[in-house]
PDB file of C-alpha atoms in Angstrom:
ATOM      1  CA  MET A   1      18.284  25.691  17.897  1.00 40.00           C
ATOM      2  CA  LYS A   2      19.156  22.049  18.336  1.00 36.00           C
ATOM      3  CA  ARG A   3      15.548  21.092  18.716  1.00 38.00           C
ATOM      4  CA  SER A   4      14.676  22.830  15.556  1.00 39.00           C
ATOM      5  CA  LEU A   5      17.531  21.164  13.761  1.00 37.00           C
ATOM      6  CA  LEU A   6      16.414  17.669  15.040  1.00 35.00           C
ATOM      7  CA  ARG A   7      12.759  18.410  13.866  1.00 40.00           C
ATOM      8  CA  THR A   8      14.178  19.469  10.394  1.00 40.00           C
ATOM      9  CA  GLY A   9      16.318  16.299  10.223  1.00 43.00           C
ATOM     10  CA  LEU A  10      13.561  14.113  11.336  1.00 37.00           C
ATOM     11  CA  ALA A  11      11.200  15.761   8.766  1.00 40.00           C
ATOM     12  CA  SER A  12      13.717  15.193   5.867  1.00 42.00           C
ATOM     13  CA  THR A  13      14.253  11.387   6.727  1.00 39.00           C
ATOM     14  CA  LEU A  14      10.554  10.760   7.027  1.00 38.00           C
ATOM     15  CA  VAL A  15       9.734  12.679   3.636  1.00 39.00           C
ATOM     16  CA  ALA A  16      12.684  10.497   2.152  1.00 39.00           C
ATOM     17  CA  GLY A  17      10.997   7.437   3.599  1.00 42.00           C
ATOM     18  CA  SER A  18       7.760   8.388   2.119  1.00 41.00           C
ATOM     19  CA  VAL A  19       9.272   8.886  -1.318  1.00 40.00           C
ATOM     20  CA  LEU A  20      10.962   5.365  -1.084  1.00 41.00           C
ATOM     21  CA  MET A  21       7.464   3.790  -0.146  1.00 45.00           C
ATOM     22  CA  LEU A  22       5.707   5.407  -3.156  1.00 44.00           C
ATOM     23  CA  SER A  23       8.485   4.464  -5.514  1.00 46.00           C
ATOM     24  CA  ALA A  24       8.450   0.855  -4.289  1.00 55.00           C
ATOM     25  CA  CYS A  25       5.016   0.396  -5.739  1.00 66.00           C
ATOM     26  CA  GLU A  26       4.785  -1.349  -9.066  1.00 82.00           C
ATOM     27  CA  THR A  27       2.358  -0.272 -11.573  1.00 88.00           C
ATOM     28  CA  VAL A  28       0.767  -3.572 -13.028  1.00 88.00           C
ATOM     29  CA  GLN A  29      -2.161  -4.618 -15.296  1.00 89.00           C
ATOM     30  CA  THR A  30      -3.110  -7.830 -13.600  1.00 94.00           C
ATOM     31  CA  THR A  31      -5.614  -8.955 -16.237  1.00 96.00           C
ATOM     32  CA  GLN A  32      -6.601  -8.360 -19.719  1.00 95.00           C
ATOM     33  CA  GLY A  33      -9.700  -6.146 -20.379  1.00 95.00           C
ATOM     34  CA  GLY A  34     -12.016  -8.878 -21.661  1.00 96.00           C
ATOM     35  CA  ALA A  35     -15.419  -8.012 -23.335  1.00 97.00           C
ATOM     36  CA  VAL A  36     -16.328  -5.944 -20.108  1.00 97.00           C
ATOM     37  CA  GLY A  37     -13.374  -3.705 -20.492  1.00 95.00           C
ATOM     38  CA  ILE A  38     -11.414  -3.677 -17.283  1.00 95.00           C
ATOM     39  CA  ASP A  39      -8.509  -1.574 -17.785  1.00 90.00           C
ATOM     40  CA  ARG A  40      -7.608   0.087 -14.776  1.00 90.00           C
ATOM     41  CA  LYS A  41      -3.962  -0.065 -13.811  1.00 89.00           C
ATOM     42  CA  GLN A  42      -2.932  -1.036 -10.218  1.00 90.00           C
ATOM     43  CA  HIS A  43      -0.196  -0.011  -7.919  1.00 86.00           C
ATOM     44  CA  MET A  44       1.332  -2.856  -5.966  1.00 89.00           C
ATOM     45  CA  ALA A  45       3.842  -2.594  -2.994  1.00 83.00           C
ATOM     46  CA  VAL A  46       3.465  -6.195  -1.852  1.00 83.00           C
ATOM     47  CA  SER A  47       4.938  -9.300  -3.711  1.00 87.00           C
ATOM     48  CA  SER A  48       2.343 -11.613  -5.360  1.00 89.00           C
ATOM     49  CA  GLN A  49       4.415 -14.650  -4.377  1.00 90.00           C
ATOM     50  CA  GLU A  50       4.604 -13.660  -0.836  1.00 86.00           C
ATOM     51  CA  LEU A  51       0.778 -13.333  -0.727  1.00 86.00           C
ATOM     52  CA  ASP A  52       0.201 -16.479  -2.573  1.00 92.00           C
ATOM     53  CA  GLN A  53       2.341 -18.571  -0.136  1.00 92.00           C
ATOM     54  CA  ALA A  54       0.628 -17.044   2.780  1.00 91.00           C
ATOM     55  CA  ALA A  55      -2.818 -17.802   1.177  1.00 91.00           C
ATOM     56  CA  THR A  56      -1.803 -21.541   0.526  1.00 94.00           C
ATOM     57  CA  LYS A  57      -0.676 -21.759   4.081  1.00 94.00           C
ATOM     58  CA  GLN A  58      -3.778 -20.331   5.459  1.00 93.00           C
ATOM     59  CA  TYR A  59      -6.191 -22.333   3.283  1.00 95.00           C
ATOM     60  CA  SER A  60      -4.425 -25.651   4.113  1.00 96.00           C
ATOM     61  CA  GLU A  61      -4.735 -24.777   7.812  1.00 95.00           C
ATOM     62  CA  LEU A  62      -8.403 -23.869   7.406  1.00 96.00           C
ATOM     63  CA  LEU A  63      -9.165 -27.094   5.552  1.00 97.00           C
ATOM     64  CA  ALA A  64      -7.420 -29.107   8.290  1.00 98.00           C
ATOM     65  CA  GLU A  65      -9.517 -27.305  11.003  1.00 98.00           C
ATOM     66  CA  GLN A  66     -12.692 -27.930   9.061  1.00 98.00           C
ATOM     67  CA  LYS A  67     -11.932 -31.634   8.464  1.00 98.00           C
ATOM     68  CA  LYS A  68     -11.282 -31.987  12.294  1.00 98.00           C
ATOM     69  CA  LYS A  69     -14.726 -30.451  12.973  1.00 97.00           C
ATOM     70  CA  GLY A  70     -16.422 -32.626  10.469  1.00 98.00           C
ATOM     71  CA  THR A  71     -17.550 -29.591   8.308  1.00 98.00           C
ATOM     72  CA  LEU A  72     -15.607 -30.150   5.156  1.00 98.00           C
ATOM     73  CA  ASN A  73     -17.133 -31.607   2.061  1.00 98.00           C
ATOM     74  CA  THR A  74     -19.907 -33.306   4.024  1.00 98.00           C
ATOM     75  CA  ASN A  75     -22.448 -33.420   1.210  1.00 98.00           C
ATOM     76  CA  ALA A  76     -21.002 -35.221  -1.771  1.00 98.00           C
ATOM     77  CA  ALA A  77     -23.850 -33.943  -4.096  1.00 98.00           C
ATOM     78  CA  GLN A  78     -23.036 -30.343  -3.213  1.00 98.00           C
ATOM     79  CA  VAL A  79     -19.380 -30.664  -3.660  1.00 98.00           C
ATOM     80  CA  THR A  80     -19.714 -32.322  -6.998  1.00 98.00           C
ATOM     81  CA  ARG A  81     -22.032 -29.608  -8.037  1.00 98.00           C
ATOM     82  CA  VAL A  82     -19.768 -26.700  -6.780  1.00 98.00           C
ATOM     83  CA  ARG A  83     -16.707 -28.224  -8.346  1.00 98.00           C
ATOM     84  CA  ALA A  84     -18.265 -28.844 -11.811  1.00 98.00           C
ATOM     85  CA  ILE A  85     -19.450 -25.334 -11.913  1.00 98.00           C
ATOM     86  CA  SER A  86     -15.985 -24.185 -10.831  1.00 98.00           C
ATOM     87  CA  ASP A  87     -14.224 -26.089 -13.315  1.00 98.00           C
ATOM     88  CA  ARG A  88     -16.123 -24.560 -16.256  1.00 98.00           C
ATOM     89  CA  LEU A  89     -15.334 -21.073 -15.036  1.00 98.00           C
ATOM     90  CA  ILE A  90     -11.772 -21.812 -14.296  1.00 98.00           C
ATOM     91  CA  ALA A  91     -11.388 -23.027 -17.955  1.00 98.00           C
ATOM     92  CA  GLN A  92     -12.340 -19.489 -19.036  1.00 98.00           C
ATOM     93  CA  THR A  93      -9.939 -17.548 -16.897  1.00 98.00           C
ATOM     94  CA  GLY A  94      -7.229 -17.469 -19.479  1.00 97.00           C
ATOM     95  CA  VAL A  95      -9.306 -14.809 -21.216  1.00 97.00           C
ATOM     96  CA  PHE A  96      -8.389 -12.506 -18.500  1.00 98.00           C
ATOM     97  CA  ARG A  97      -5.059 -14.074 -17.346  1.00 97.00           C
ATOM     98  CA  PRO A  98      -3.226 -16.899 -19.246  1.00 96.00           C
ATOM     99  CA  ASP A  99      -1.123 -17.719 -16.321  1.00 96.00           C
ATOM    100  CA  ALA A 100      -4.207 -18.487 -14.318  1.00 97.00           C
ATOM    101  CA  ARG A 101      -4.507 -21.800 -16.118  1.00 91.00           C
ATOM    102  CA  ASN A 102      -1.318 -22.954 -14.285  1.00 93.00           C
ATOM    103  CA  TRP A 103      -2.547 -21.910 -10.799  1.00 96.00           C
ATOM    104  CA  LYS A 104      -3.121 -24.870  -8.246  1.00 96.00           C
ATOM    105  CA  TRP A 105      -6.864 -24.418  -8.115  1.00 98.00           C
ATOM    106  CA  GLU A 106      -8.656 -25.879  -5.140  1.00 98.00           C
ATOM    107  CA  VAL A 107     -12.485 -26.076  -4.580  1.00 98.00           C
ATOM    108  CA  ASN A 108     -14.132 -27.051  -1.306  1.00 98.00           C
ATOM    109  CA  VAL A 109     -17.475 -26.790   0.378  1.00 98.00           C
ATOM    110  CA  LEU A 110     -17.729 -25.852   4.107  1.00 98.00           C
ATOM    111  CA  THR A 111     -20.643 -26.541   6.183  1.00 98.00           C
ATOM    112  CA  SER A 112     -21.741 -23.191   7.838  1.00 97.00           C
ATOM    113  CA  ALA A 113     -25.014 -21.308   8.009  1.00 95.00           C
ATOM    114  CA  GLU A 114     -23.336 -18.122   6.758  1.00 93.00           C
ATOM    115  CA  ILE A 115     -24.209 -16.930   3.146  1.00 93.00           C
ATOM    116  CA  ASN A 116     -20.658 -16.642   1.901  1.00 91.00           C
ATOM    117  CA  ALA A 117     -18.035 -17.799  -0.734  1.00 94.00           C
ATOM    118  CA  TRP A 118     -14.621 -16.520  -1.356  1.00 93.00           C
ATOM    119  CA  CYS A 119     -11.380 -17.210  -3.301  1.00 95.00           C
ATOM    120  CA  MET A 120      -7.988 -16.559  -1.927  1.00 93.00           C
ATOM    121  CA  PRO A 121      -4.918 -15.416  -3.928  1.00 93.00           C
ATOM    122  CA  GLY A 122      -3.774 -18.214  -6.287  1.00 95.00           C
ATOM    123  CA  GLY A 123      -7.205 -19.931  -6.630  1.00 97.00           C
ATOM    124  CA  LYS A 124      -8.227 -21.230  -3.362  1.00 96.00           C
ATOM    125  CA  ILE A 125     -11.936 -21.469  -3.308  1.00 97.00           C
ATOM    126  CA  ALA A 126     -14.521 -22.136  -0.627  1.00 97.00           C
ATOM    127  CA  VAL A 127     -18.337 -22.115  -0.814  1.00 97.00           C
ATOM    128  CA  TYR A 128     -20.454 -22.296   2.244  1.00 97.00           C
ATOM    129  CA  THR A 129     -23.541 -24.366   2.457  1.00 98.00           C
ATOM    130  CA  GLY A 130     -25.583 -21.623   3.844  1.00 96.00           C
ATOM    131  CA  LEU A 131     -25.226 -19.854   0.544  1.00 96.00           C
ATOM    132  CA  ILE A 132     -26.384 -22.928  -1.472  1.00 97.00           C
ATOM    133  CA  GLU A 133     -29.276 -23.901   1.041  1.00 97.00           C
ATOM    134  CA  LYS A 134     -30.619 -20.582   2.281  1.00 95.00           C
ATOM    135  CA  LEU A 135     -30.725 -18.765  -1.052  1.00 95.00           C
ATOM    136  CA  LYS A 136     -31.668 -21.934  -2.974  1.00 97.00           C
ATOM    137  CA  VAL A 137     -29.278 -20.864  -5.719  1.00 97.00           C
ATOM    138  CA  THR A 138     -29.622 -22.299  -9.282  1.00 98.00           C
ATOM    139  CA  ASP A 139     -26.530 -23.342 -11.086  1.00 98.00           C
ATOM    140  CA  ASP A 140     -26.562 -20.005 -13.080  1.00 98.00           C
ATOM    141  CA  GLU A 141     -26.672 -18.110  -9.698  1.00 98.00           C
ATOM    142  CA  LEU A 142     -24.002 -20.316  -8.267  1.00 98.00           C
ATOM    143  CA  ALA A 143     -21.739 -19.658 -11.288  1.00 98.00           C
ATOM    144  CA  ALA A 144     -22.441 -15.809 -10.699  1.00 98.00           C
ATOM    145  CA  VAL A 145     -21.124 -16.068  -7.202  1.00 97.00           C
ATOM    146  CA  ILE A 146     -18.132 -18.246  -7.856  1.00 98.00           C
ATOM    147  CA  GLY A 147     -17.171 -16.315 -10.904  1.00 98.00           C
ATOM    148  CA  HIS A 148     -17.327 -13.167  -8.857  1.00 96.00           C
ATOM    149  CA  GLU A 149     -14.863 -14.623  -6.237  1.00 95.00           C
ATOM    150  CA  ILE A 150     -12.518 -15.925  -8.903  1.00 97.00           C
ATOM    151  CA  ALA A 151     -12.545 -12.479 -10.537  1.00 96.00           C
ATOM    152  CA  HIS A 152     -11.158 -11.064  -7.239  1.00 93.00           C
ATOM    153  CA  ALA A 153      -8.359 -13.456  -7.392  1.00 94.00           C
ATOM    154  CA  LEU A 154      -7.545 -12.939 -10.926  1.00 97.00           C
ATOM    155  CA  ARG A 155      -7.469  -9.088 -10.355  1.00 94.00           C
ATOM    156  CA  GLU A 156      -5.302  -9.580  -7.167  1.00 92.00           C
ATOM    157  CA  HIS A 157      -7.599  -7.361  -5.283  1.00 89.00           C
ATOM    158  CA  ALA A 158      -6.257  -8.645  -1.954  1.00 87.00           C
ATOM    159  CA  ARG A 159      -2.709  -7.736  -2.862  1.00 87.00           C
ATOM    160  CA  GLU A 160      -3.855  -4.427  -4.069  1.00 87.00           C
ATOM    161  CA  ARG A 161      -5.555  -3.810  -0.732  1.00 86.00           C
ATOM    162  CA  ALA A 162      -2.605  -4.962   1.228  1.00 83.00           C
ATOM    163  CA  SER A 163      -0.261  -2.763  -0.770  1.00 81.00           C
ATOM    164  CA  GLU A 164      -2.626   0.349  -0.455  1.00 77.00           C
ATOM    165  CA  GLN A 165      -2.860  -0.113   3.296  1.00 73.00           C
ATOM    166  CA  ALA A 166       0.777  -0.631   3.809  1.00 68.00           C
ATOM    167  CA  VAL A 167       1.630   2.519   1.915  1.00 58.00           C
ATOM    168  CA  ALA A 168      -1.157   4.649   3.643  1.00 54.00           C
ATOM    169  CA  GLY A 169      -0.292   3.329   7.105  1.00 49.00           C
ATOM    170  CA  GLY A 170       3.363   4.347   6.502  1.00 47.00           C
ATOM    171  CA  LEU A 171       2.459   7.778   5.177  1.00 46.00           C
ATOM    172  CA  ILE A 172      -0.107   8.534   7.857  1.00 42.00           C
ATOM    173  CA  SER A 173       2.625   7.651  10.424  1.00 51.00           C
ATOM    174  CA  ILE A 174       5.199   9.874   8.662  1.00 45.00           C
ATOM    175  CA  GLY A 175       2.742  12.811   8.423  1.00 46.00           C
ATOM    176  CA  SER A 176       1.661  12.355  12.112  1.00 46.00           C
ATOM    177  CA  ALA A 177       5.404  12.379  13.257  1.00 49.00           C
ATOM    178  CA  ILE A 178       6.262  15.487  11.179  1.00 48.00           C
ATOM    179  CA  LEU A 179       3.076  17.423  12.308  1.00 47.00           C
ATOM    180  CA  GLY A 180       3.370  16.255  15.927  1.00 47.00           C
ATOM    181  CA  VAL A 181      -0.409  15.390  15.893  1.00 43.00           C
ATOM    182  CA  GLY A 182      -0.148  12.429  18.325  1.00 46.00           C
ATOM    183  CA  ASP A 183      -2.340   9.266  18.430  1.00 51.00           C
ATOM    184  CA  LEU A 184      -5.537  10.974  18.065  1.00 45.00           C
ATOM    185  CA  GLY A 185      -4.563  12.995  15.077  1.00 44.00           C
ATOM    186  CA  GLN A 186      -3.078   9.691  13.453  1.00 44.00           C
ATOM    187  CA  GLN A 187      -6.380   7.945  14.158  1.00 47.00           C
ATOM    188  CA  GLY A 188      -8.370  10.869  12.505  1.00 42.00           C
ATOM    189  CA  ALA A 189      -6.183  10.538   9.501  1.00 39.00           C
ATOM    190  CA  GLN A 190      -6.768   6.810   9.275  1.00 43.00           C
ATOM    191  CA  TYR A 191     -10.460   7.538   9.332  1.00 38.00           C
ATOM    192  CA  ALA A 192     -10.197  10.061   6.646  1.00 41.00           C
ATOM    193  CA  TYR A 193      -8.129   7.394   4.475  1.00 34.00           C
ATOM    194  CA  MET A 194     -10.976   4.931   4.785  1.00 37.00           C
ATOM    195  CA  GLY A 195     -13.600   7.261   3.834  1.00 39.00           C
ATOM    196  CA  LEU A 196     -11.759   8.992   0.979  1.00 39.00           C
ATOM    197  CA  ILE A 197      -9.878   6.170  -0.475  1.00 38.00           C
ATOM    198  CA  GLY A 198     -10.058   2.891   1.168  1.00 37.00           C
ATOM    199  CA  LEU A 199     -13.833   2.214   1.153  1.00 40.00           C
ATOM    200  CA  PRO A 200     -14.289   3.616  -2.441  1.00 42.00           C
ATOM    201  CA  ASN A 201     -11.415   1.401  -3.730  1.00 51.00           C
ATOM    202  CA  SER A 202     -12.976  -1.547  -2.029  1.00 75.00           C
ATOM    203  CA  ARG A 203     -16.338  -0.792  -3.747  1.00 79.00           C
ATOM    204  CA  SER A 204     -14.520  -0.312  -7.046  1.00 86.00           C
ATOM    205  CA  HIS A 205     -13.096  -3.932  -6.501  1.00 89.00           C
ATOM    206  CA  GLU A 206     -16.581  -5.375  -6.146  1.00 91.00           C
ATOM    207  CA  THR A 207     -17.837  -3.685  -9.295  1.00 93.00           C
ATOM    208  CA  GLU A 208     -14.864  -5.182 -11.161  1.00 95.00           C
ATOM    209  CA  ALA A 209     -15.459  -8.547  -9.741  1.00 95.00           C
ATOM    210  CA  ASP A 210     -18.979  -8.433 -10.694  1.00 96.00           C
ATOM    211  CA  ARG A 211     -18.326  -7.516 -14.334  1.00 97.00           C
ATOM    212  CA  ILE A 212     -15.565 -10.096 -14.849  1.00 98.00           C
ATOM    213  CA  GLY A 213     -17.738 -12.630 -12.995  1.00 98.00           C
ATOM    214  CA  VAL A 214     -20.609 -12.199 -15.482  1.00 98.00           C
ATOM    215  CA  GLU A 215     -18.266 -12.616 -18.376  1.00 98.00           C
ATOM    216  CA  LEU A 216     -16.708 -15.834 -16.848  1.00 98.00           C
ATOM    217  CA  ALA A 217     -20.172 -17.145 -16.433  1.00 98.00           C
ATOM    218  CA  ALA A 218     -21.227 -16.288 -19.832  1.00 98.00           C
ATOM    219  CA  ARG A 219     -18.302 -17.896 -21.549  1.00 98.00           C
ATOM    220  CA  ALA A 220     -18.828 -20.957 -19.366  1.00 98.00           C
ATOM    221  CA  GLY A 221     -22.372 -21.220 -20.685  1.00 98.00           C
ATOM    222  CA  TYR A 222     -24.133 -19.849 -17.606  1.00 98.00           C
ATOM    223  CA  ASP A 223     -26.767 -17.124 -18.101  1.00 98.00           C
ATOM    224  CA  PRO A 224     -25.095 -13.960 -16.918  1.00 98.00           C
ATOM    225  CA  ARG A 225     -28.497 -12.390 -16.089  1.00 98.00           C
ATOM    226  CA  ALA A 226     -28.553 -14.821 -13.127  1.00 98.00           C
ATOM    227  CA  ALA A 227     -26.134 -12.404 -11.243  1.00 97.00           C
ATOM    228  CA  ILE A 228     -29.062 -10.033 -10.959  1.00 97.00           C
ATOM    229  CA  ALA A 229     -31.500 -12.542  -9.454  1.00 95.00           C
ATOM    230  CA  LEU A 230     -28.609 -13.572  -7.007  1.00 94.00           C
ATOM    231  CA  TRP A 231     -28.125 -10.067  -5.696  1.00 90.00           C
ATOM    232  CA  GLN A 232     -31.889  -9.560  -5.432  1.00 91.00           C
ATOM    233  CA  LYS A 233     -31.854 -12.671  -3.213  1.00 92.00           C
ATOM    234  CA  MET A 234     -28.861 -11.360  -1.294  1.00 88.00           C
ATOM    235  CA  ALA A 235     -30.649  -7.956  -0.559  1.00 85.00           C
ATOM    236  CA  GLN A 236     -33.771  -9.889   0.526  1.00 87.00           C
ATOM    237  CA  ALA A 237     -31.626 -12.072   2.889  1.00 86.00           C
ATOM    238  CA  ALA A 238     -29.914  -8.997   4.355  1.00 77.00           C
ATOM    239  CA  GLY A 239     -33.394  -7.888   5.305  1.00 75.00           C
ATOM    240  CA  GLY A 240     -32.380  -4.245   4.880  1.00 61.00           C
ATOM    241  CA  ASN A 241     -29.641  -4.462   7.303  1.00 64.00           C
ATOM    242  CA  ALA A 242     -26.905  -3.315   5.015  1.00 59.00           C
ATOM    243  CA  PRO A 243     -24.794  -0.527   6.147  1.00 53.00           C
ATOM    244  CA  PRO A 244     -25.228   2.811   4.636  1.00 44.00           C
ATOM    245  CA  LYS A 245     -23.462   3.069   1.108  1.00 42.00           C
ATOM    246  CA  LEU A 246     -20.704   5.543   2.130  1.00 39.00           C
ATOM    247  CA  LEU A 247     -19.841   3.371   4.955  1.00 42.00           C
ATOM    248  CA  SER A 248     -19.839  -0.035   3.113  1.00 53.00           C
ATOM    249  CA  THR A 249     -17.135  -1.903   1.304  1.00 59.00           C
ATOM    250  CA  HIS A 250     -19.719  -3.152  -1.342  1.00 64.00           C
ATOM    251  CA  PRO A 251     -21.733  -1.033  -3.618  1.00 71.00           C
ATOM    252  CA  SER A 252     -25.322  -0.648  -2.598  1.00 77.00           C
ATOM    253  CA  SER A 253     -27.746  -3.505  -3.976  1.00 79.00           C
ATOM    254  CA  GLN A 254     -29.479  -0.977  -6.153  1.00 86.00           C
ATOM    255  CA  ASP A 255     -26.238   0.179  -7.799  1.00 88.00           C
ATOM    256  CA  ARG A 256     -24.972  -3.323  -8.008  1.00 90.00           C
ATOM    257  CA  ILE A 257     -28.146  -4.527  -9.852  1.00 93.00           C
ATOM    258  CA  SER A 258     -28.146  -1.534 -12.083  1.00 95.00           C
ATOM    259  CA  ASP A 259     -24.567  -2.199 -13.133  1.00 96.00           C
ATOM    260  CA  LEU A 260     -25.136  -5.947 -13.618  1.00 96.00           C
ATOM    261  CA  THR A 261     -28.141  -5.318 -15.796  1.00 97.00           C
ATOM    262  CA  VAL A 262     -25.899  -3.484 -18.123  1.00 97.00           C
ATOM    263  CA  TYR A 263     -22.934  -5.690 -18.078  1.00 98.00           C
ATOM    264  CA  SER A 264     -24.856  -8.953 -18.365  1.00 98.00           C
ATOM    265  CA  GLN A 265     -26.526  -7.729 -21.485  1.00 98.00           C
ATOM    266  CA  ARG A 266     -22.968  -6.877 -22.955  1.00 98.00           C
ATOM    267  CA  VAL A 267     -21.974 -10.370 -22.503  1.00 98.00           C
ATOM    268  CA  MET A 268     -25.082 -12.111 -23.616  1.00 98.00           C
ATOM    269  CA  PRO A 269     -23.612 -12.813 -27.177  1.00 98.00           C
ATOM    270  CA  LEU A 270     -20.860 -14.938 -25.354  1.00 98.00           C
ATOM    271  CA  TYR A 271     -23.512 -16.791 -23.542  1.00 98.00           C
ATOM    272  CA  GLN A 272     -25.521 -17.506 -26.658  1.00 97.00           C
ATOM    273  CA  GLN A 273     -22.281 -18.617 -28.485  1.00 96.00           C
ATOM    274  CA  ALA A 274     -21.279 -20.856 -25.611  1.00 97.00           C
ATOM    275  CA  LYS A 275     -24.868 -22.447 -25.541  1.00 89.00           C
ATOM    276  CA  ARG A 276     -24.749 -23.478 -29.214  1.00 83.00           C
TER     277      ARG A 276
END
């Protein structure tokens, strides 16, 4: 009897905890829709200020490490090019987020063979030389990459993923404790979460970033159709080694190119207007 009461009390406590975690989520619209029509509301349980501070610290530490290794901004022409393209894209961010104009944007080029670029929360951008040199990207293609990464920051996808994982982790622990399934059961629940929610949400973030990215590029005077050529180059560079679609955090190359074909055409009038 005591054991039953203890289990009932524990269950009540854990359920109450799950309700508190869910109620702690703030429903937000991080960006305006733009011409591409991004209107999905987001649920946040993590503070944007907290994440921005952590990103600023991490970025500063990374730059210091890269400088020490002699891999920070080593090619002046590449740095000038990347920053010039970034500045034109950043100037258009107010269409989606007026407050982004006041972010403390930073843009740096890292010497690395990796084909990569990213933008941390708050506008901390890095472009790898491998992306520039291995893909031989045009300015329009480079604008597609940087615009995509800027879009992740505008939409606060990192904050959304952190919030989602925090809530999901808490609920999985609560459910496992109530059901008494142990570590193996908890691990199974985590795999189920990633397959049913985590990975699909990550793929939706990539699609949103693609769409916002082509609009930023078009408004900045870069041909949005270059995003299609870029991802064709990316697929070729991958050499068919991409993971299966259902296990990937990114859409398949075919799906991505198909979506970009539609949305690059949608923003073509913005590009034509910017080029006048």
